[in-house]
Amino acid sequence: MDSNKDVIRFLNANLPQSDSILLGCRADDNIKGHECCEYNLIAINDSQSSPHKLRYFSQASSSNKNSKKIFLVRFLSTEELYKNSLIGYSDFGYYPGQLFQNKESNPFQQKNRTYRRAFKSRLKSEILNNIYDLSLLSNTLSRNRANESTISFELKLVSLRTLRNYIHKYLNKEHRPSHLKYQINSVIQNESMTIREGIDSILEIIGTHRFNISVLNRSENSLKFLLGNIPSPTKRLILDKLQFLREKSMYVDGMLLIYNYILDNYMGPEQKLSYPQLLRRTTDIDKKEKTTLIKEINFLINSNKELI
């Protein structure tokens, strides 16, 4: 597991008695985490005097004292872990403390088993939602009830959701926001030519062939307006990752990270209504004719049907 010593050092220094797990790309043996990737941890805290919360820690790396590691820790009670439907994981590293050390099973393992059992049904639900949303886009476009820029924005985000479902189905695990390009390439390398051609067509709809440093810079500047001027650890993390990917000339990775962040944080009705122009600039909407949009929508509907 990636940088196991750094995690142990951190837990020993900050959470010596907590039962904790490591999630995300740092717990995925099939992915090498970027230097900018944080360590996502869940720590069980059943103390009545300490409500669940999210905390950020910075610690010097065990291999490079000049390098800082960022640890994102979510504190939950045992009951909250069970009830939180948003927490799921196929890969995790377990670091036992005192709470569950004498028990044959613990809520982390039970949560993982529940997640794996429900994986296929949840994937099917996501695919059906994609088909439904695409059908709505098709009807809206045919009735001239929305302009092409609005449809293009929605279509790009549904395309990303479709790509993520390729990862979910063929890799049988969650998508990793900072490593979407790598995961998509893993699917392409291991599956049939038909699947590869389908993914290539979806990447073309998203416009990855156009991604360069200028596009990334424009999208990042628009994202900064969306994030606002108030300092926050979340803002710092996303911008630090974009800076790292830009320095490595990983422009496609950077743009997919921005798209993923928009998809997970700015797709509510109020947000889309409040920030339409900013969201379009952030996702670098290119002009497309109505006939092209209809063709792309129909293709994505068929692609999602094939994933069921």
PDB file of C-alpha atoms in Angstrom:
ATOM      1  CA  MET A   1       0.000   0.000   0.000  1.00  0.00           C
ATOM      2  CA  ASP A   2       1.217   3.483  -0.881  1.00  0.00           C
ATOM      3  CA  SER A   3       3.303   5.279   1.781  1.00  0.00           C
ATOM      4  CA  ASN A   4       2.159   3.019   4.607  1.00  0.00           C
ATOM      5  CA  LYS A   5       4.876   4.396   6.895  1.00  0.00           C
ATOM      6  CA  ASP A   6       3.587   7.960   6.526  1.00  0.00           C
ATOM      7  CA  VAL A   7       0.095   6.860   7.573  1.00  0.00           C
ATOM      8  CA  ILE A   8       1.355   4.924  10.598  1.00  0.00           C
ATOM      9  CA  ARG A   9       3.535   7.846  11.694  1.00  0.00           C
ATOM     10  CA  PHE A  10       0.621  10.221  11.364  1.00  0.00           C
ATOM     11  CA  LEU A  11      -1.815   8.004  13.278  1.00  0.00           C
ATOM     12  CA  ASN A  12       0.692   7.281  16.053  1.00  0.00           C
ATOM     13  CA  ALA A  13       1.313  10.987  16.485  1.00  0.00           C
ATOM     14  CA  ASN A  14      -2.267  12.261  16.205  1.00  0.00           C
ATOM     15  CA  LEU A  15      -4.777   9.418  16.675  1.00  0.00           C
ATOM     16  CA  PRO A  16      -2.968   6.699  18.622  1.00  0.00           C
ATOM     17  CA  GLN A  17      -6.137   5.071  20.031  1.00  0.00           C
ATOM     18  CA  SER A  18      -8.531   5.499  17.116  1.00  0.00           C
ATOM     19  CA  ASP A  19      -9.653   2.731  14.791  1.00  0.00           C
ATOM     20  CA  SER A  20      -9.027   4.194  11.357  1.00  0.00           C
ATOM     21  CA  ILE A  21      -9.092   3.332   7.678  1.00  0.00           C
ATOM     22  CA  LEU A  22      -7.330   4.828   4.674  1.00  0.00           C
ATOM     23  CA  LEU A  23      -9.477   5.369   1.555  1.00  0.00           C
ATOM     24  CA  GLY A  24      -9.055   6.710  -1.969  1.00  0.00           C
ATOM     25  CA  CYS A  25      -6.125   6.372  -4.342  1.00  0.00           C
ATOM     26  CA  ARG A  26      -3.648   6.000  -1.469  1.00  0.00           C
ATOM     27  CA  ALA A  27      -5.372   2.740  -0.529  1.00  0.00           C
ATOM     28  CA  ASP A  28      -5.552   1.453  -4.122  1.00  0.00           C
ATOM     29  CA  ASP A  29      -2.681  -0.884  -4.967  1.00  0.00           C
ATOM     30  CA  ASN A  30      -3.408  -0.483  -8.684  1.00  0.00           C
ATOM     31  CA  ILE A  31      -2.751   3.250  -8.640  1.00  0.00           C
ATOM     32  CA  LYS A  32       0.353   5.213  -7.740  1.00  0.00           C
ATOM     33  CA  GLY A  33      -0.745   8.335  -5.912  1.00  0.00           C
ATOM     34  CA  HIS A  34       0.502  11.700  -7.118  1.00  0.00           C
ATOM     35  CA  GLU A  35       2.663  13.743  -4.778  1.00  0.00           C
ATOM     36  CA  CYS A  36      -0.247  16.187  -4.446  1.00  0.00           C
ATOM     37  CA  CYS A  37      -2.801  13.512  -3.440  1.00  0.00           C
ATOM     38  CA  GLU A  38      -4.091  13.767   0.134  1.00  0.00           C
ATOM     39  CA  TYR A  39      -4.551  10.846   2.506  1.00  0.00           C
ATOM     40  CA  ASN A  40      -8.276  10.304   3.105  1.00  0.00           C
ATOM     41  CA  LEU A  41      -8.939   8.778   6.521  1.00  0.00           C
ATOM     42  CA  ILE A  42     -12.004   7.859   8.533  1.00  0.00           C
ATOM     43  CA  ALA A  43     -11.503   7.606  12.285  1.00  0.00           C
ATOM     44  CA  ILE A  44     -14.073   6.204  14.687  1.00  0.00           C
ATOM     45  CA  ASN A  45     -14.768   8.416  17.684  1.00  0.00           C
ATOM     46  CA  ASP A  46     -17.640   7.319  19.937  1.00  0.00           C
ATOM     47  CA  SER A  47     -17.013  10.025  22.523  1.00  0.00           C
ATOM     48  CA  GLN A  48     -20.179  12.002  23.308  1.00  0.00           C
ATOM     49  CA  SER A  49     -18.100  15.113  23.924  1.00  0.00           C
ATOM     50  CA  SER A  50     -16.462  15.050  20.494  1.00  0.00           C
ATOM     51  CA  PRO A  51     -18.976  15.374  17.628  1.00  0.00           C
ATOM     52  CA  HIS A  52     -18.049  14.141  14.159  1.00  0.00           C
ATOM     53  CA  LYS A  53     -16.085  16.641  12.082  1.00  0.00           C
ATOM     54  CA  LEU A  54     -13.604  17.011   9.261  1.00  0.00           C
ATOM     55  CA  ARG A  55     -10.021  18.007   9.970  1.00  0.00           C
ATOM     56  CA  TYR A  56      -6.936  18.657   7.875  1.00  0.00           C
ATOM     57  CA  PHE A  57      -3.404  17.873   8.994  1.00  0.00           C
ATOM     58  CA  SER A  58      -0.031  18.558   7.409  1.00  0.00           C
ATOM     59  CA  GLN A  59       3.003  16.413   8.201  1.00  0.00           C
ATOM     60  CA  ALA A  60       6.523  16.099   6.823  1.00  0.00           C
ATOM     61  CA  SER A  61       7.089  13.046   4.651  1.00  0.00           C
ATOM     62  CA  SER A  62       9.121  10.182   6.106  1.00  0.00           C
ATOM     63  CA  SER A  63      11.172   9.970   2.887  1.00  0.00           C
ATOM     64  CA  ASN A  64      11.579  13.697   2.211  1.00  0.00           C
ATOM     65  CA  LYS A  65      11.588  16.122   5.118  1.00  0.00           C
ATOM     66  CA  ASN A  66      11.060  19.052   2.721  1.00  0.00           C
ATOM     67  CA  SER A  67       7.848  17.493   1.407  1.00  0.00           C
ATOM     68  CA  LYS A  68       4.524  17.908   3.196  1.00  0.00           C
ATOM     69  CA  LYS A  69       1.804  15.248   3.308  1.00  0.00           C
ATOM     70  CA  ILE A  70      -1.820  16.314   3.667  1.00  0.00           C
ATOM     71  CA  PHE A  71      -4.158  14.150   5.751  1.00  0.00           C
ATOM     72  CA  LEU A  72      -7.911  14.636   5.503  1.00  0.00           C
ATOM     73  CA  VAL A  73      -9.601  12.983   8.504  1.00  0.00           C
ATOM     74  CA  ARG A  74     -13.342  12.526   8.916  1.00  0.00           C
ATOM     75  CA  PHE A  75     -14.340  11.680  12.491  1.00  0.00           C
ATOM     76  CA  LEU A  76     -17.501   9.568  12.803  1.00  0.00           C
ATOM     77  CA  SER A  77     -19.179   7.586  15.527  1.00  0.00           C
ATOM     78  CA  THR A  78     -19.788   3.884  14.889  1.00  0.00           C
ATOM     79  CA  GLU A  79     -23.485   4.587  14.387  1.00  0.00           C
ATOM     80  CA  GLU A  80     -22.800   7.386  11.916  1.00  0.00           C
ATOM     81  CA  LEU A  81     -20.530   5.156   9.871  1.00  0.00           C
ATOM     82  CA  TYR A  82     -23.282   2.561   9.547  1.00  0.00           C
ATOM     83  CA  LYS A  83     -25.907   5.152   8.589  1.00  0.00           C
ATOM     84  CA  ASN A  84     -23.836   7.206   6.128  1.00  0.00           C
ATOM     85  CA  SER A  85     -24.921   5.955   2.693  1.00  0.00           C
ATOM     86  CA  LEU A  86     -22.353   8.180   0.945  1.00  0.00           C
ATOM     87  CA  ILE A  87     -19.393   6.295   2.410  1.00  0.00           C
ATOM     88  CA  GLY A  88     -18.448   3.274   0.319  1.00  0.00           C
ATOM     89  CA  TYR A  89     -15.133   1.723  -0.560  1.00  0.00           C
ATOM     90  CA  SER A  90     -13.808  -1.296  -2.433  1.00  0.00           C
ATOM     91  CA  ASP A  91     -10.216  -0.725  -1.274  1.00  0.00           C
ATOM     92  CA  PHE A  92      -9.177   0.347   2.188  1.00  0.00           C
ATOM     93  CA  GLY A  93      -6.308   0.036   4.602  1.00  0.00           C
ATOM     94  CA  TYR A  94      -7.247  -0.812   8.165  1.00  0.00           C
ATOM     95  CA  TYR A  95      -5.288   0.597  11.111  1.00  0.00           C
ATOM     96  CA  PRO A  96      -6.708  -0.908  14.327  1.00  0.00           C
ATOM     97  CA  GLY A  97      -6.807   1.087  17.536  1.00  0.00           C
ATOM     98  CA  GLN A  98      -8.394  -0.042  20.787  1.00  0.00           C
ATOM     99  CA  LEU A  99     -12.128   0.031  20.047  1.00  0.00           C
ATOM    100  CA  PHE A 100     -12.347  -3.061  17.821  1.00  0.00           C
ATOM    101  CA  GLN A 101      -9.072  -4.841  18.528  1.00  0.00           C
ATOM    102  CA  ASN A 102     -10.699  -7.753  20.370  1.00  0.00           C
ATOM    103  CA  LYS A 103     -13.649  -8.170  17.983  1.00  0.00           C
ATOM    104  CA  GLU A 104     -13.822 -10.630  15.098  1.00  0.00           C
ATOM    105  CA  SER A 105     -15.560  -8.067  12.889  1.00  0.00           C
ATOM    106  CA  ASN A 106     -15.765  -4.284  12.827  1.00  0.00           C
ATOM    107  CA  PRO A 107     -17.978  -1.686  11.118  1.00  0.00           C
ATOM    108  CA  PHE A 108     -15.321  -0.902   8.500  1.00  0.00           C
ATOM    109  CA  GLN A 109     -15.317  -4.479   7.247  1.00  0.00           C
ATOM    110  CA  GLN A 110     -19.102  -4.734   7.449  1.00  0.00           C
ATOM    111  CA  LYS A 111     -19.455  -1.472   5.531  1.00  0.00           C
ATOM    112  CA  ASN A 112     -17.117  -2.795   2.856  1.00  0.00           C
ATOM    113  CA  ARG A 113     -19.107  -6.034   2.482  1.00  0.00           C
ATOM    114  CA  THR A 114     -22.364  -4.099   2.196  1.00  0.00           C
ATOM    115  CA  TYR A 115     -20.820  -1.801  -0.393  1.00  0.00           C
ATOM    116  CA  ARG A 116     -19.569  -4.691  -2.513  1.00  0.00           C
ATOM    117  CA  ARG A 117     -22.919  -6.507  -2.375  1.00  0.00           C
ATOM    118  CA  ALA A 118     -24.754  -3.396  -3.574  1.00  0.00           C
ATOM    119  CA  PHE A 119     -22.161  -2.374  -6.169  1.00  0.00           C
ATOM    120  CA  LYS A 120     -23.909  -3.807  -9.247  1.00  0.00           C
ATOM    121  CA  SER A 121     -27.372  -2.573  -8.311  1.00  0.00           C
ATOM    122  CA  ARG A 122     -26.018   0.915  -7.580  1.00  0.00           C
ATOM    123  CA  LEU A 123     -24.198   0.927 -10.930  1.00  0.00           C
ATOM    124  CA  LYS A 124     -27.403  -0.027 -12.733  1.00  0.00           C
ATOM    125  CA  SER A 125     -29.237   2.797 -10.981  1.00  0.00           C
ATOM    126  CA  GLU A 126     -26.565   5.301 -12.068  1.00  0.00           C
ATOM    127  CA  ILE A 127     -26.788   4.088 -15.676  1.00  0.00           C
ATOM    128  CA  LEU A 128     -30.586   4.355 -15.717  1.00  0.00           C
ATOM    129  CA  ASN A 129     -30.329   7.903 -14.332  1.00  0.00           C
ATOM    130  CA  ASN A 130     -27.961   8.752 -17.192  1.00  0.00           C
ATOM    131  CA  ILE A 131     -30.429   7.413 -19.762  1.00  0.00           C
ATOM    132  CA  TYR A 132     -33.253   9.377 -18.142  1.00  0.00           C
ATOM    133  CA  ASP A 133     -31.240  12.627 -18.097  1.00  0.00           C
ATOM    134  CA  LEU A 134     -30.151  12.141 -21.713  1.00  0.00           C
ATOM    135  CA  SER A 135     -33.752  11.568 -22.764  1.00  0.00           C
ATOM    136  CA  LEU A 136     -34.732  14.835 -21.069  1.00  0.00           C
ATOM    137  CA  LEU A 137     -31.924  16.629 -22.914  1.00  0.00           C
ATOM    138  CA  SER A 138     -33.143  15.163 -26.206  1.00  0.00           C
ATOM    139  CA  ASN A 139     -36.717  16.316 -25.577  1.00  0.00           C
ATOM    140  CA  THR A 140     -35.581  19.768 -24.471  1.00  0.00           C
ATOM    141  CA  LEU A 141     -33.424  20.170 -27.560  1.00  0.00           C
ATOM    142  CA  SER A 142     -36.121  18.950 -29.958  1.00  0.00           C
ATOM    143  CA  ARG A 143     -38.600  21.463 -28.518  1.00  0.00           C
ATOM    144  CA  ASN A 144     -36.066  24.340 -28.685  1.00  0.00           C
ATOM    145  CA  ARG A 145     -36.537  24.979 -24.975  1.00  0.00           C
ATOM    146  CA  ALA A 146     -32.814  25.465 -24.230  1.00  0.00           C
ATOM    147  CA  ASN A 147     -29.861  26.883 -26.095  1.00  0.00           C
ATOM    148  CA  GLU A 148     -26.991  24.797 -27.421  1.00  0.00           C
ATOM    149  CA  SER A 149     -24.542  26.041 -24.773  1.00  0.00           C
ATOM    150  CA  THR A 150     -26.760  24.798 -21.943  1.00  0.00           C
ATOM    151  CA  ILE A 151     -27.216  21.422 -23.646  1.00  0.00           C
ATOM    152  CA  SER A 152     -23.455  21.156 -24.338  1.00  0.00           C
ATOM    153  CA  PHE A 153     -22.666  21.765 -20.679  1.00  0.00           C
ATOM    154  CA  GLU A 154     -25.133  19.142 -19.476  1.00  0.00           C
ATOM    155  CA  LEU A 155     -23.943  16.714 -22.147  1.00  0.00           C
ATOM    156  CA  LYS A 156     -20.303  17.000 -21.096  1.00  0.00           C
ATOM    157  CA  LEU A 157     -21.153  16.166 -17.502  1.00  0.00           C
ATOM    158  CA  VAL A 158     -23.349  13.191 -18.482  1.00  0.00           C
ATOM    159  CA  SER A 159     -20.456  12.035 -20.673  1.00  0.00           C
ATOM    160  CA  LEU A 160     -18.162  12.120 -17.645  1.00  0.00           C
ATOM    161  CA  ARG A 161     -20.720  10.177 -15.599  1.00  0.00           C
ATOM    162  CA  THR A 162     -20.777   7.594 -18.390  1.00  0.00           C
ATOM    163  CA  LEU A 163     -16.978   7.352 -18.360  1.00  0.00           C
ATOM    164  CA  ARG A 164     -17.017   6.876 -14.605  1.00  0.00           C
ATOM    165  CA  ASN A 165     -19.492   4.028 -15.031  1.00  0.00           C
ATOM    166  CA  TYR A 166     -17.119   2.338 -17.488  1.00  0.00           C
ATOM    167  CA  ILE A 167     -14.578   2.423 -14.660  1.00  0.00           C
ATOM    168  CA  HIS A 168     -17.115   1.129 -12.141  1.00  0.00           C
ATOM    169  CA  LYS A 169     -18.174  -1.756 -14.363  1.00  0.00           C
ATOM    170  CA  TYR A 170     -14.900  -2.943 -15.873  1.00  0.00           C
ATOM    171  CA  LEU A 171     -12.535  -2.207 -12.975  1.00  0.00           C
ATOM    172  CA  ASN A 172     -15.174  -3.112 -10.366  1.00  0.00           C
ATOM    173  CA  LYS A 173     -14.217  -0.233  -8.072  1.00  0.00           C
ATOM    174  CA  GLU A 174     -14.742   3.466  -7.520  1.00  0.00           C
ATOM    175  CA  HIS A 175     -13.356   6.153  -9.794  1.00  0.00           C
ATOM    176  CA  ARG A 176     -10.377   8.176  -8.560  1.00  0.00           C
ATOM    177  CA  PRO A 177     -10.833  11.885  -9.428  1.00  0.00           C
ATOM    178  CA  SER A 178      -7.120  12.646  -9.836  1.00  0.00           C
ATOM    179  CA  HIS A 179      -6.527   9.465 -11.841  1.00  0.00           C
ATOM    180  CA  LEU A 180      -9.491   9.239 -14.219  1.00  0.00           C
ATOM    181  CA  LYS A 181      -7.310   9.194 -17.346  1.00  0.00           C
ATOM    182  CA  TYR A 182      -5.209   6.349 -15.939  1.00  0.00           C
ATOM    183  CA  GLN A 183      -8.300   4.349 -14.999  1.00  0.00           C
ATOM    184  CA  ILE A 184      -9.904   4.881 -18.410  1.00  0.00           C
ATOM    185  CA  ASN A 185      -6.677   3.735 -20.078  1.00  0.00           C
ATOM    186  CA  SER A 186      -6.742   0.618 -17.885  1.00  0.00           C
ATOM    187  CA  VAL A 187     -10.235  -0.194 -19.192  1.00  0.00           C
ATOM    188  CA  ILE A 188      -9.154   0.433 -22.794  1.00  0.00           C
ATOM    189  CA  GLN A 189      -6.102  -1.813 -22.481  1.00  0.00           C
ATOM    190  CA  ASN A 190      -8.002  -4.747 -21.003  1.00  0.00           C
ATOM    191  CA  GLU A 191     -11.341  -4.736 -22.823  1.00  0.00           C
ATOM    192  CA  SER A 192     -12.559  -5.274 -26.391  1.00  0.00           C
ATOM    193  CA  MET A 193     -12.079  -3.018 -29.396  1.00  0.00           C
ATOM    194  CA  THR A 194     -15.801  -2.148 -29.277  1.00  0.00           C
ATOM    195  CA  ILE A 195     -15.452  -0.785 -25.739  1.00  0.00           C
ATOM    196  CA  ARG A 196     -12.300   1.089 -26.686  1.00  0.00           C
ATOM    197  CA  GLU A 197     -14.042   2.733 -29.639  1.00  0.00           C
ATOM    198  CA  GLY A 198     -16.989   3.675 -27.433  1.00  0.00           C
ATOM    199  CA  ILE A 199     -14.731   5.302 -24.841  1.00  0.00           C
ATOM    200  CA  ASP A 200     -12.786   7.148 -27.571  1.00  0.00           C
ATOM    201  CA  SER A 201     -16.068   8.564 -28.891  1.00  0.00           C
ATOM    202  CA  ILE A 202     -17.105   9.739 -25.414  1.00  0.00           C
ATOM    203  CA  LEU A 203     -13.718  11.407 -24.898  1.00  0.00           C
ATOM    204  CA  GLU A 204     -14.259  13.181 -28.212  1.00  0.00           C
ATOM    205  CA  ILE A 205     -17.664  14.443 -27.021  1.00  0.00           C
ATOM    206  CA  ILE A 206     -16.005  15.777 -23.862  1.00  0.00           C
ATOM    207  CA  GLY A 207     -13.328  17.371 -26.042  1.00  0.00           C
ATOM    208  CA  THR A 208     -10.170  15.906 -24.507  1.00  0.00           C
ATOM    209  CA  HIS A 209      -8.402  16.311 -27.893  1.00  0.00           C
ATOM    210  CA  ARG A 210      -8.632  20.081 -27.344  1.00  0.00           C
ATOM    211  CA  PHE A 211      -7.188  20.112 -23.826  1.00  0.00           C
ATOM    212  CA  ASN A 212      -3.937  22.047 -23.529  1.00  0.00           C
ATOM    213  CA  ILE A 213      -2.328  24.453 -21.097  1.00  0.00           C
ATOM    214  CA  SER A 214      -4.420  27.396 -22.349  1.00  0.00           C
ATOM    215  CA  VAL A 215      -7.687  25.503 -21.850  1.00  0.00           C
ATOM    216  CA  LEU A 216      -6.597  24.338 -18.393  1.00  0.00           C
ATOM    217  CA  ASN A 217      -5.610  27.863 -17.351  1.00  0.00           C
ATOM    218  CA  ARG A 218      -8.939  29.333 -18.518  1.00  0.00           C
ATOM    219  CA  SER A 219     -10.943  26.639 -16.766  1.00  0.00           C
ATOM    220  CA  GLU A 220      -8.929  26.990 -13.564  1.00  0.00           C
ATOM    221  CA  ASN A 221      -9.439  30.772 -13.494  1.00  0.00           C
ATOM    222  CA  SER A 222     -13.195  30.278 -13.855  1.00  0.00           C
ATOM    223  CA  LEU A 223     -13.121  27.616 -11.143  1.00  0.00           C
ATOM    224  CA  LYS A 224     -11.416  30.087  -8.794  1.00  0.00           C
ATOM    225  CA  PHE A 225     -14.365  32.469  -9.216  1.00  0.00           C
ATOM    226  CA  LEU A 226     -16.737  29.612  -8.360  1.00  0.00           C
ATOM    227  CA  LEU A 227     -14.714  28.714  -5.270  1.00  0.00           C
ATOM    228  CA  GLY A 228     -14.731  32.339  -4.085  1.00  0.00           C
ATOM    229  CA  ASN A 229     -12.206  34.322  -2.071  1.00  0.00           C
ATOM    230  CA  ILE A 230     -12.753  32.611   1.281  1.00  0.00           C
ATOM    231  CA  PRO A 231      -9.747  30.388   2.100  1.00  0.00           C
ATOM    232  CA  SER A 232     -10.603  26.733   2.656  1.00  0.00           C
ATOM    233  CA  PRO A 233      -8.694  23.447   2.750  1.00  0.00           C
ATOM    234  CA  THR A 234     -10.889  22.060  -0.055  1.00  0.00           C
ATOM    235  CA  LYS A 235     -10.040  24.993  -2.301  1.00  0.00           C
ATOM    236  CA  ARG A 236      -6.358  24.611  -1.507  1.00  0.00           C
ATOM    237  CA  LEU A 237      -6.393  20.878  -2.274  1.00  0.00           C
ATOM    238  CA  ILE A 238      -8.052  21.201  -5.682  1.00  0.00           C
ATOM    239  CA  LEU A 239      -5.849  24.130  -6.749  1.00  0.00           C
ATOM    240  CA  ASP A 240      -2.661  22.414  -5.539  1.00  0.00           C
ATOM    241  CA  LYS A 241      -3.562  19.341  -7.580  1.00  0.00           C
ATOM    242  CA  LEU A 242      -4.184  21.441 -10.681  1.00  0.00           C
ATOM    243  CA  GLN A 243      -0.840  23.172 -10.224  1.00  0.00           C
ATOM    244  CA  PHE A 244       0.911  19.792  -9.947  1.00  0.00           C
ATOM    245  CA  LEU A 245      -0.807  18.401 -13.059  1.00  0.00           C
ATOM    246  CA  ARG A 246       0.002  21.562 -15.032  1.00  0.00           C
ATOM    247  CA  GLU A 247       3.688  21.346 -14.093  1.00  0.00           C
ATOM    248  CA  LYS A 248       3.692  17.715 -15.276  1.00  0.00           C
ATOM    249  CA  SER A 249       1.964  18.728 -18.553  1.00  0.00           C
ATOM    250  CA  MET A 250      -0.953  16.430 -17.617  1.00  0.00           C
ATOM    251  CA  TYR A 251      -3.599  18.723 -19.087  1.00  0.00           C
ATOM    252  CA  VAL A 252      -6.226  16.025 -19.744  1.00  0.00           C
ATOM    253  CA  ASP A 253      -5.889  14.829 -16.136  1.00  0.00           C
ATOM    254  CA  GLY A 254      -6.305  18.402 -14.915  1.00  0.00           C
ATOM    255  CA  MET A 255      -9.425  19.061 -16.964  1.00  0.00           C
ATOM    256  CA  LEU A 256     -11.025  15.753 -15.975  1.00  0.00           C
ATOM    257  CA  LEU A 257     -10.320  16.648 -12.333  1.00  0.00           C
ATOM    258  CA  ILE A 258     -12.119  19.979 -12.820  1.00  0.00           C
ATOM    259  CA  TYR A 259     -15.061  18.277 -14.537  1.00  0.00           C
ATOM    260  CA  ASN A 260     -15.302  15.724 -11.747  1.00  0.00           C
ATOM    261  CA  TYR A 261     -15.268  18.469  -9.118  1.00  0.00           C
ATOM    262  CA  ILE A 262     -18.025  20.384 -10.936  1.00  0.00           C
ATOM    263  CA  LEU A 263     -20.076  17.210 -11.299  1.00  0.00           C
ATOM    264  CA  ASP A 264     -19.851  16.388  -7.598  1.00  0.00           C
ATOM    265  CA  ASN A 265     -20.257  19.909  -6.215  1.00  0.00           C
ATOM    266  CA  TYR A 266     -22.089  22.241  -8.632  1.00  0.00           C
ATOM    267  CA  MET A 267     -24.849  20.278 -10.327  1.00  0.00           C
ATOM    268  CA  GLY A 268     -27.723  21.220  -8.023  1.00  0.00           C
ATOM    269  CA  PRO A 269     -30.589  23.208  -9.622  1.00  0.00           C
ATOM    270  CA  GLU A 270     -29.837  26.360  -7.599  1.00  0.00           C
ATOM    271  CA  GLN A 271     -26.133  26.263  -8.455  1.00  0.00           C
ATOM    272  CA  LYS A 272     -26.742  25.752 -12.171  1.00  0.00           C
ATOM    273  CA  LEU A 273     -29.235  28.617 -12.106  1.00  0.00           C
ATOM    274  CA  SER A 274     -26.901  30.920 -10.146  1.00  0.00           C
ATOM    275  CA  TYR A 275     -23.661  30.265 -12.038  1.00  0.00           C
ATOM    276  CA  PRO A 276     -24.583  29.267 -15.628  1.00  0.00           C
ATOM    277  CA  GLN A 277     -21.911  31.312 -17.410  1.00  0.00           C
ATOM    278  CA  LEU A 278     -19.169  30.450 -14.931  1.00  0.00           C
ATOM    279  CA  LEU A 279     -19.973  26.740 -15.117  1.00  0.00           C
ATOM    280  CA  ARG A 280     -19.847  26.828 -18.915  1.00  0.00           C
ATOM    281  CA  ARG A 281     -16.516  28.669 -18.928  1.00  0.00           C
ATOM    282  CA  THR A 282     -15.091  26.308 -16.305  1.00  0.00           C
ATOM    283  CA  THR A 283     -15.964  23.291 -18.456  1.00  0.00           C
ATOM    284  CA  ASP A 284     -14.735  25.081 -21.607  1.00  0.00           C
ATOM    285  CA  ILE A 285     -17.928  24.684 -23.624  1.00  0.00           C
ATOM    286  CA  ASP A 286     -17.321  24.584 -27.378  1.00  0.00           C
ATOM    287  CA  LYS A 287     -20.009  25.539 -29.884  1.00  0.00           C
ATOM    288  CA  LYS A 288     -21.842  22.655 -31.516  1.00  0.00           C
ATOM    289  CA  GLU A 289     -24.701  22.565 -33.963  1.00  0.00           C
ATOM    290  CA  LYS A 290     -28.062  21.135 -32.953  1.00  0.00           C
ATOM    291  CA  THR A 291     -27.696  18.145 -35.276  1.00  0.00           C
ATOM    292  CA  THR A 292     -24.336  17.286 -33.695  1.00  0.00           C
ATOM    293  CA  LEU A 293     -25.793  17.484 -30.187  1.00  0.00           C
ATOM    294  CA  ILE A 294     -28.683  15.194 -31.146  1.00  0.00           C
ATOM    295  CA  LYS A 295     -26.252  12.673 -32.598  1.00  0.00           C
ATOM    296  CA  GLU A 296     -24.100  12.751 -29.451  1.00  0.00           C
ATOM    297  CA  ILE A 297     -27.112  12.368 -27.149  1.00  0.00           C
ATOM    298  CA  ASN A 298     -28.351   9.320 -29.067  1.00  0.00           C
ATOM    299  CA  PHE A 299     -24.884   7.784 -29.017  1.00  0.00           C
ATOM    300  CA  LEU A 300     -24.612   8.250 -25.239  1.00  0.00           C
ATOM    301  CA  ILE A 301     -28.059   6.750 -24.682  1.00  0.00           C
ATOM    302  CA  ASN A 302     -26.993   3.633 -26.593  1.00  0.00           C
ATOM    303  CA  SER A 303     -23.633   3.521 -24.759  1.00  0.00           C
ATOM    304  CA  ASN A 304     -25.398   3.570 -21.399  1.00  0.00           C
ATOM    305  CA  LYS A 305     -27.839   0.876 -22.488  1.00  0.00           C
ATOM    306  CA  GLU A 306     -24.900  -1.351 -23.377  1.00  0.00           C
ATOM    307  CA  LEU A 307     -23.506  -0.900 -19.855  1.00  0.00           C
ATOM    308  CA  ILE A 308     -26.623  -2.359 -18.200  1.00  0.00           C
TER     309      ILE A 308
END
